PDB file of C-alpha atoms in Angstrom:
ATOM      1  CA  UNK A 788     222.170 151.076 218.610  1.00  0.00           C
ATOM      2  CA  UNK A 789     223.951 147.753 218.995  1.00  0.00           C
ATOM      3  CA  UNK A 790     222.104 145.495 216.571  1.00  0.00           C
ATOM      4  CA  UNK A 791     220.853 145.848 212.986  1.00  0.00           C
ATOM      5  CA  UNK A 792     218.774 143.359 211.043  1.00  0.00           C
ATOM      6  CA  UNK A 793     219.198 143.609 207.285  1.00  0.00           C
ATOM      7  CA  UNK A 794     215.973 142.571 205.598  1.00  0.00           C
ATOM      8  CA  UNK A 795     215.902 142.746 201.791  1.00  0.00           C
ATOM      9  CA  UNK A 796     213.103 141.194 199.781  1.00  0.00           C
ATOM     10  CA  UNK A 797     212.691 140.635 196.056  1.00  0.00           C
ATOM     11  CA  UNK A 798     215.987 142.037 194.830  1.00  0.00           C
ATOM     12  CA  UNK A 799     218.554 140.531 192.453  1.00  0.00           C
ATOM     13  CA  UNK A 800     221.140 138.361 194.174  1.00  0.00           C
ATOM     14  CA  UNK A 801     224.056 140.605 193.184  1.00  0.00           C
ATOM     15  CA  UNK A 802     222.373 143.619 194.750  1.00  0.00           C
ATOM     16  CA  UNK A 803     221.679 141.690 197.950  1.00  0.00           C
ATOM     17  CA  UNK A 804     225.282 140.470 198.004  1.00  0.00           C
ATOM     18  CA  UNK A 805     226.544 144.057 197.778  1.00  0.00           C
ATOM     19  CA  UNK A 806     224.116 145.311 200.435  1.00  0.00           C
ATOM     20  CA  UNK A 807     225.203 142.555 202.825  1.00  0.00           C
ATOM     21  CA  UNK A 808     228.878 143.358 202.321  1.00  0.00           C
ATOM     22  CA  UNK A 809     228.277 147.084 202.812  1.00  0.00           C
ATOM     23  CA  UNK A 810     226.104 146.544 205.887  1.00  0.00           C
ATOM     24  CA  UNK A 811     228.698 144.193 207.366  1.00  0.00           C
ATOM     25  CA  UNK A 812     231.450 146.787 206.904  1.00  0.00           C
ATOM     26  CA  UNK A 813     229.313 149.584 208.381  1.00  0.00           C
ATOM     27  CA  UNK A 814     228.316 147.479 211.367  1.00  0.00           C
ATOM     28  CA  UNK A 815     231.887 146.384 212.003  1.00  0.00           C
ATOM     29  CA  UNK A 816     233.077 150.005 211.916  1.00  0.00           C
ATOM     30  CA  UNK A 817     230.400 150.987 214.434  1.00  0.00           C
ATOM     31  CA  UNK A 818     230.827 147.912 216.684  1.00  0.00           C
ATOM     32  CA  UNK A 819     227.273 146.803 215.915  1.00  0.00           C
ATOM     33  CA  UNK A 820     225.897 143.307 215.382  1.00  0.00           C
ATOM     34  CA  UNK A 821     224.489 142.585 211.920  1.00  0.00           C
ATOM     35  CA  UNK A 822     221.759 139.993 211.501  1.00  0.00           C
ATOM     36  CA  UNK A 823     221.092 139.024 207.882  1.00  0.00           C
ATOM     37  CA  UNK A 824     217.486 138.049 207.243  1.00  0.00           C
ATOM     38  CA  UNK A 825     216.787 135.074 204.925  1.00  0.00           C
ATOM     39  CA  UNK A 826     219.891 135.219 202.708  1.00  0.00           C
ATOM     40  CA  UNK A 827     221.888 132.641 204.669  1.00  0.00           C
ATOM     41  CA  UNK A 828     224.117 131.598 201.753  1.00  0.00           C
ATOM     42  CA  UNK A 829     225.159 135.178 200.980  1.00  0.00           C
ATOM     43  CA  UNK A 830     225.665 135.891 204.672  1.00  0.00           C
ATOM     44  CA  UNK A 831     227.888 132.835 204.967  1.00  0.00           C
ATOM     45  CA  UNK A 832     229.822 133.875 201.860  1.00  0.00           C
ATOM     46  CA  UNK A 833     230.341 137.387 203.267  1.00  0.00           C
ATOM     47  CA  UNK A 834     231.592 136.096 206.606  1.00  0.00           C
ATOM     48  CA  UNK A 835     228.614 137.341 208.612  1.00  0.00           C
ATOM     49  CA  UNK A 836     228.090 135.828 212.024  1.00  0.00           C
ATOM     50  CA  UNK A 837     224.316 136.033 212.484  1.00  0.00           C
ATOM     51  CA  UNK A 838     221.385 134.925 210.303  1.00  0.00           C
ATOM     52  CA  UNK A 839     217.634 135.115 210.880  1.00  0.00           C
ATOM     53  CA  UNK A 840     215.415 132.609 209.079  1.00  0.00           C
ATOM     54  CA  UNK A 841     211.670 132.389 208.679  1.00  0.00           C
ATOM     55  CA  UNK A 842     209.919 129.041 208.689  1.00  0.00           C
ATOM     56  CA  UNK A 843     209.872 128.857 204.883  1.00  0.00           C
ATOM     57  CA  UNK A 844     213.576 129.655 204.727  1.00  0.00           C
ATOM     58  CA  UNK A 845     214.421 126.809 207.101  1.00  0.00           C
ATOM     59  CA  UNK A 846     213.376 124.248 204.505  1.00  0.00           C
ATOM     60  CA  UNK A 847     216.274 125.084 202.196  1.00  0.00           C
ATOM     61  CA  UNK A 848     218.819 126.255 204.751  1.00  0.00           C
ATOM     62  CA  UNK A 849     221.932 124.279 205.582  1.00  0.00           C
ATOM     63  CA  UNK A 850     221.835 124.820 209.335  1.00  0.00           C
ATOM     64  CA  UNK A 851     224.746 122.415 209.810  1.00  0.00           C
ATOM     65  CA  UNK A 852     226.942 124.535 207.505  1.00  0.00           C
ATOM     66  CA  UNK A 853     225.909 127.682 209.361  1.00  0.00           C
ATOM     67  CA  UNK A 854     226.768 126.132 212.719  1.00  0.00           C
ATOM     68  CA  UNK A 855     230.050 124.740 211.403  1.00  0.00           C
ATOM     69  CA  UNK A 856     230.994 128.290 210.331  1.00  0.00           C
ATOM     70  CA  UNK A 857     230.074 129.661 213.767  1.00  0.00           C
ATOM     71  CA  UNK A 858     227.066 131.583 212.466  1.00  0.00           C
ATOM     72  CA  UNK A 859     224.465 132.309 215.123  1.00  0.00           C
ATOM     73  CA  UNK A 860     220.834 131.648 214.265  1.00  0.00           C
ATOM     74  CA  UNK A 861     217.500 133.329 214.912  1.00  0.00           C
ATOM     75  CA  UNK A 862     214.206 131.783 213.809  1.00  0.00           C
ATOM     76  CA  UNK A 863     210.714 133.241 213.338  1.00  0.00           C
ATOM     77  CA  UNK A 864     207.788 131.362 214.872  1.00  0.00           C
ATOM     78  CA  UNK A 865     204.037 131.896 214.742  1.00  0.00           C
ATOM     79  CA  UNK A 866     202.556 128.997 216.677  1.00  0.00           C
ATOM     80  CA  UNK A 867     203.497 126.136 218.990  1.00  0.00           C
ATOM     81  CA  UNK A 868     204.406 123.770 216.154  1.00  0.00           C
ATOM     82  CA  UNK A 869     206.809 126.278 214.625  1.00  0.00           C
ATOM     83  CA  UNK A 870     208.244 127.024 218.049  1.00  0.00           C
ATOM     84  CA  UNK A 871     208.932 123.309 218.590  1.00  0.00           C
ATOM     85  CA  UNK A 872     210.595 123.100 215.180  1.00  0.00           C
ATOM     86  CA  UNK A 873     212.735 126.141 215.919  1.00  0.00           C
ATOM     87  CA  UNK A 874     213.765 124.960 219.390  1.00  0.00           C
ATOM     88  CA  UNK A 875     214.875 121.613 217.949  1.00  0.00           C
ATOM     89  CA  UNK A 876     217.521 123.578 216.006  1.00  0.00           C
ATOM     90  CA  UNK A 877     218.830 125.146 219.228  1.00  0.00           C
ATOM     91  CA  UNK A 878     218.738 128.703 217.857  1.00  0.00           C
ATOM     92  CA  UNK A 879     220.340 131.630 219.603  1.00  0.00           C
ATOM     93  CA  UNK A 880     216.921 133.262 219.741  1.00  0.00           C
ATOM     94  CA  UNK A 881     213.382 132.807 218.488  1.00  0.00           C
ATOM     95  CA  UNK A 882     211.079 135.565 217.313  1.00  0.00           C
ATOM     96  CA  UNK A 883     207.455 135.139 218.346  1.00  0.00           C
ATOM     97  CA  UNK A 884     204.698 136.834 216.470  1.00  0.00           C
ATOM     98  CA  UNK A 885     202.858 138.581 215.320  1.00  0.00           C
ATOM     99  CA  UNK A 886     201.939 139.865 218.752  1.00  0.00           C
ATOM    100  CA  UNK A 887     200.278 143.060 217.527  1.00  0.00           C
ATOM    101  CA  UNK A 888     198.753 143.897 214.128  1.00  0.00           C
ATOM    102  CA  UNK A 889     201.245 145.390 211.693  1.00  0.00           C
ATOM    103  CA  UNK A 890     201.029 147.526 208.601  1.00  0.00           C
ATOM    104  CA  UNK A 891     204.695 146.896 207.746  1.00  0.00           C
ATOM    105  CA  UNK A 892     204.144 143.614 205.955  1.00  0.00           C
ATOM    106  CA  UNK A 893     201.228 141.623 204.634  1.00  0.00           C
ATOM    107  CA  UNK A 894     200.439 138.547 206.695  1.00  0.00           C
ATOM    108  CA  UNK A 895     197.541 136.167 206.967  1.00  0.00           C
ATOM    109  CA  UNK A 896     198.441 135.481 210.593  1.00  0.00           C
ATOM    110  CA  UNK A 897     196.295 136.884 213.370  1.00  0.00           C
ATOM    111  CA  UNK A 898     197.995 138.936 216.061  1.00  0.00           C
ATOM    112  CA  UNK A 899     198.298 137.032 219.342  1.00  0.00           C
ATOM    113  CA  UNK A 900     198.408 140.071 221.647  1.00  0.00           C
ATOM    114  CA  UNK A 901     195.514 141.968 223.099  1.00  0.00           C
TER     115      UNK A 901
END
């Protein structure tokens, strides 16, 4: 495994801060890339170098500060409008989806795949 995405929802900020720091240390020790989902400020504070943001998270994110710190960026997209918005930010990657139905998280979005 070369890449890990840390996705933590609905937890106190101090717990998330600690999880990010621990995940960063573990990934560094194993020569793996850590991508922090959503918590861009805590990732920046912890010296992480990759953040993934959903469309709702983009509204409050300081993308300029992330870029200035050398943090790479991934962005979730669900339709052509969101893809255009994401591409305007020149992310390092975009996530497209959902392609197939999922039971892992609740979503009102229809799967695009067949």
